[in-house]
mmCIF file of C-alpha atoms in Angstrom:
data_model
loop_
_atom_site.group_PDB
_atom_site.id
_atom_site.type_symbol
_atom_site.label_atom_id
_atom_site.label_comp_id
_atom_site.label_asym_id
_atom_site.label_seq_id
_atom_site.Cartn_x
_atom_site.Cartn_y
_atom_site.Cartn_z
ATOM 1 C CA MET A 141 4.701 -29.200 -48.273
ATOM 2 C CA SER A 142 1.941 -30.852 -50.279
ATOM 3 C CA ASP A 143 -1.430 -31.424 -48.656
ATOM 4 C CA ALA A 144 -0.931 -35.179 -48.724
ATOM 5 C CA ALA A 145 2.369 -34.765 -46.847
ATOM 6 C CA ILE A 146 0.839 -33.131 -43.758
ATOM 7 C CA PRO A 147 1.803 -35.521 -40.956
ATOM 8 C CA ASN A 148 -0.727 -36.813 -38.450
ATOM 9 C CA PRO A 149 -0.413 -34.532 -35.412
ATOM 10 C CA GLY A 150 -2.217 -37.034 -33.206
ATOM 11 C CA TRP A 151 -5.675 -35.507 -33.642
ATOM 12 C CA SER A 152 -8.897 -37.385 -34.273
ATOM 13 C CA ASP A 153 -9.490 -39.232 -37.522
ATOM 14 C CA GLN A 154 -12.120 -36.653 -38.436
ATOM 15 C CA THR A 155 -9.665 -33.781 -38.064
ATOM 16 C CA GLN A 156 -6.955 -35.766 -39.811
ATOM 17 C CA ALA A 157 -9.300 -36.304 -42.771
ATOM 18 C CA LEU A 158 -9.054 -32.561 -43.387
ATOM 19 C CA ARG A 159 -5.794 -33.186 -45.224
ATOM 20 C CA GLU A 160 -7.842 -34.518 -48.100
ATOM 21 C CA ASN A 161 -11.264 -32.870 -48.120
ATOM 22 C CA VAL A 162 -12.126 -29.880 -45.981
ATOM 23 C CA SER A 163 -15.238 -27.893 -45.295
ATOM 24 C CA VAL A 164 -16.510 -25.643 -42.557
ATOM 25 C CA ARG A 165 -20.143 -25.041 -41.713
ATOM 26 C CA PRO A 166 -21.078 -22.210 -44.051
ATOM 27 C CA ASP A 167 -22.229 -18.918 -42.584
ATOM 28 C CA PRO A 168 -25.228 -17.680 -44.638
ATOM 29 C CA SER A 169 -24.438 -14.066 -43.753
ATOM 30 C CA ARG A 170 -21.115 -14.385 -45.601
ATOM 31 C CA ALA A 171 -22.629 -15.542 -48.910
ATOM 32 C CA ASP A 172 -21.808 -12.244 -50.600
ATOM 33 C CA VAL A 173 -18.182 -12.008 -49.400
ATOM 34 C CA PRO A 174 -15.859 -12.061 -52.451
ATOM 35 C CA GLY A 175 -13.467 -15.004 -52.495
ATOM 36 C CA ASP A 176 -15.463 -16.795 -49.809
ATOM 37 C CA ASN A 177 -15.909 -20.084 -51.609
ATOM 38 C CA ALA A 178 -15.279 -23.696 -50.709
ATOM 39 C CA ALA A 179 -11.788 -23.775 -52.255
ATOM 40 C CA ASP A 180 -10.679 -20.669 -50.342
ATOM 41 C CA ARG A 181 -12.117 -22.055 -47.122
ATOM 42 C CA ALA A 182 -10.338 -25.374 -47.688
ATOM 43 C CA ARG A 183 -6.999 -23.618 -48.272
ATOM 44 C CA THR A 184 -7.517 -21.554 -45.119
ATOM 45 C CA ILE A 185 -8.282 -24.630 -43.018
ATOM 46 C CA ARG A 186 -5.246 -26.477 -44.373
ATOM 47 C CA ARG A 187 -3.071 -23.443 -43.600
ATOM 48 C CA LEU A 188 -4.444 -23.340 -40.044
ATOM 49 C CA LEU A 189 -3.853 -27.079 -39.630
ATOM 50 C CA ARG A 190 -0.241 -26.666 -40.713
ATOM 51 C CA LEU A 191 0.295 -23.736 -38.329
ATOM 52 C CA ALA A 192 -1.285 -25.584 -35.399
ATOM 53 C CA PHE A 193 0.794 -28.658 -36.239
ATOM 54 C CA VAL A 194 4.030 -26.633 -36.285
ATOM 55 C CA LEU A 195 3.159 -24.815 -33.050
ATOM 56 C CA ASP A 196 1.856 -27.810 -31.090
ATOM 57 C CA THR A 197 2.962 -31.230 -32.357
ATOM 58 C CA ALA A 198 5.630 -31.098 -35.078
ATOM 59 C CA ILE A 199 8.342 -32.934 -33.139
ATOM 60 C CA GLU A 200 7.996 -36.343 -31.545
ATOM 61 C CA ILE A 201 10.295 -37.101 -28.640
ATOM 62 C CA PRO A 202 11.960 -40.421 -29.584
ATOM 63 C CA GLY A 203 10.894 -43.393 -27.513
ATOM 64 C CA THR A 204 7.779 -41.636 -26.191
ATOM 65 C CA LYS A 205 4.373 -40.645 -27.467
ATOM 66 C CA ILE A 206 5.030 -37.048 -26.445
ATOM 67 C CA ARG A 207 4.841 -34.490 -29.238
ATOM 68 C CA LEU A 208 5.802 -30.860 -29.019
ATOM 69 C CA GLY A 209 6.048 -27.987 -31.403
ATOM 70 C CA LEU A 210 7.452 -24.537 -31.779
ATOM 71 C CA ASP A 211 5.286 -23.106 -28.963
ATOM 72 C CA PRO A 212 7.205 -24.680 -26.045
ATOM 73 C CA ILE A 213 10.522 -24.093 -27.809
ATOM 74 C CA LEU A 214 9.738 -20.400 -28.258
ATOM 75 C CA GLY A 215 8.699 -20.360 -24.599
ATOM 76 C CA LEU A 216 12.309 -20.998 -23.631
ATOM 77 C CA VAL A 217 13.090 -17.413 -24.694
ATOM 78 C CA PRO A 218 11.849 -15.237 -21.809
ATOM 79 C CA VAL A 219 8.946 -12.893 -22.661
ATOM 80 C CA ALA A 220 9.689 -12.492 -26.394
ATOM 81 C CA GLY A 221 9.161 -16.191 -27.119
ATOM 82 C CA ASP A 222 5.802 -16.299 -25.362
ATOM 83 C CA VAL A 223 4.692 -13.082 -27.059
ATOM 84 C CA LEU A 224 5.640 -14.415 -30.505
ATOM 85 C CA SER A 225 3.853 -17.693 -29.811
ATOM 86 C CA ALA A 226 0.712 -15.829 -28.702
ATOM 87 C CA LEU A 227 0.800 -13.676 -31.837
ATOM 88 C CA LEU A 228 0.995 -16.774 -34.039
ATOM 89 C CA SER A 229 -1.918 -18.257 -32.091
ATOM 90 C CA LEU A 230 -3.927 -15.069 -32.575
ATOM 91 C CA TYR A 231 -3.607 -15.529 -36.330
ATOM 92 C CA ILE A 232 -5.702 -18.698 -35.992
ATOM 93 C CA ILE A 233 -8.351 -16.678 -34.150
ATOM 94 C CA ILE A 234 -8.369 -13.977 -36.841
ATOM 95 C CA GLU A 235 -8.852 -16.592 -39.544
ATOM 96 C CA ALA A 236 -11.603 -18.253 -37.498
ATOM 97 C CA ALA A 237 -13.420 -14.918 -37.409
ATOM 98 C CA ARG A 238 -13.052 -14.651 -41.187
ATOM 99 C CA LEU A 239 -14.486 -18.155 -41.523
ATOM 100 C CA GLY A 240 -17.555 -17.008 -39.587
ATOM 101 C CA ALA A 241 -16.949 -18.289 -36.042
ATOM 102 C CA THR A 242 -19.394 -16.914 -33.476
ATOM 103 C CA LYS A 243 -18.381 -14.358 -30.868
ATOM 104 C CA LYS A 244 -18.743 -17.007 -28.158
ATOM 105 C CA ILE A 245 -16.360 -19.380 -29.947
ATOM 106 C CA LEU A 246 -13.901 -16.538 -30.614
ATOM 107 C CA ALA A 247 -14.015 -15.600 -26.912
ATOM 108 C CA MET A 248 -13.269 -19.217 -25.948
ATOM 109 C CA MET A 249 -10.359 -19.263 -28.415
ATOM 110 C CA VAL A 250 -8.958 -16.032 -26.966
ATOM 111 C CA LEU A 251 -9.274 -17.524 -23.481
ATOM 112 C CA ASN A 252 -7.307 -20.617 -24.600
ATOM 113 C CA VAL A 253 -4.508 -18.417 -25.956
ATOM 114 C CA ALA A 254 -4.555 -16.161 -22.867
ATOM 115 C CA ILE A 255 -4.264 -19.153 -20.530
ATOM 116 C CA ASP A 256 -1.504 -20.633 -22.702
ATOM 117 C CA PHE A 257 0.325 -17.282 -22.627
ATOM 118 C CA ALA A 258 -0.097 -16.764 -18.860
ATOM 119 C CA VAL A 259 0.900 -20.293 -17.869
ATOM 120 C CA GLY A 260 3.621 -20.414 -20.518
ATOM 121 C CA SER A 261 5.202 -17.278 -19.058
ATOM 122 C CA VAL A 262 6.116 -19.124 -15.855
ATOM 123 C CA PRO A 263 9.697 -20.397 -16.197
ATOM 124 C CA VAL A 264 10.100 -24.189 -16.555
ATOM 125 C CA VAL A 265 6.530 -25.014 -15.417
ATOM 126 C CA GLY A 266 5.173 -22.981 -18.321
ATOM 127 C CA ASP A 267 7.325 -24.811 -20.835
ATOM 128 C CA VAL A 268 6.032 -28.162 -19.612
ATOM 129 C CA ALA A 269 2.458 -26.812 -19.687
ATOM 130 C CA ASP A 270 2.966 -25.669 -23.298
ATOM 131 C CA VAL A 271 3.768 -29.258 -24.277
ATOM 132 C CA VAL A 272 0.572 -30.510 -22.615
ATOM 133 C CA MET A 273 -1.982 -27.735 -23.338
ATOM 134 C CA LYS A 274 -1.781 -27.476 -27.154
ATOM 135 C CA ALA A 275 -4.035 -24.395 -27.314
ATOM 136 C CA ASN A 276 -3.895 -24.207 -31.107
ATOM 137 C CA ALA A 277 -5.210 -27.731 -31.623
ATOM 138 C CA ARG A 278 -7.984 -26.970 -29.117
ATOM 139 C CA ASN A 279 -8.864 -23.825 -31.014
ATOM 140 C CA LEU A 280 -9.169 -25.709 -34.298
ATOM 141 C CA LYS A 281 -11.605 -28.097 -32.651
ATOM 142 C CA LEU A 282 -13.622 -25.125 -31.388
ATOM 143 C CA ILE A 283 -14.275 -23.700 -34.853
ATOM 144 C CA ASN A 284 -16.376 -26.725 -35.769
ATOM 145 C CA ILE A 285 -14.228 -28.046 -38.548
ATOM 146 C CA GLU A 286 -16.039 -30.899 -40.242
ATOM 147 C CA ALA A 287 -14.564 -33.351 -42.708
ATOM 148 C CA ARG A 288 -16.938 -34.515 -45.411
#
């Protein structure tokens, strides 16, 4: 999928602008990290946007404004589906740490995934909650992604 073909997952215009030009607030302590340049950071952010899109909002229910992704579909498989979804969500947190997110932000991201996992584990109610919560999109907003 080309960068220009990333569909609008219903996020803000600022977040949507990341399809074209992406940057993250630089962390001065990471200036000496090999491969930590603007192009690498942009590729990482685009990869995270794609993953969050697939997990949270890839499918629109016809005739409604409701969007869902792989997360609630995986949640239909007892235990294993929720575990797999949480593992995919943890990847976003790992990449956020590599991008220089603070410990406080990382803790908030882990809490989002933990709540999503706990609520999502409840049969039926959890699947509906997965459609509404969209923990991955929330986590992307937490890492202070800025379009320039």
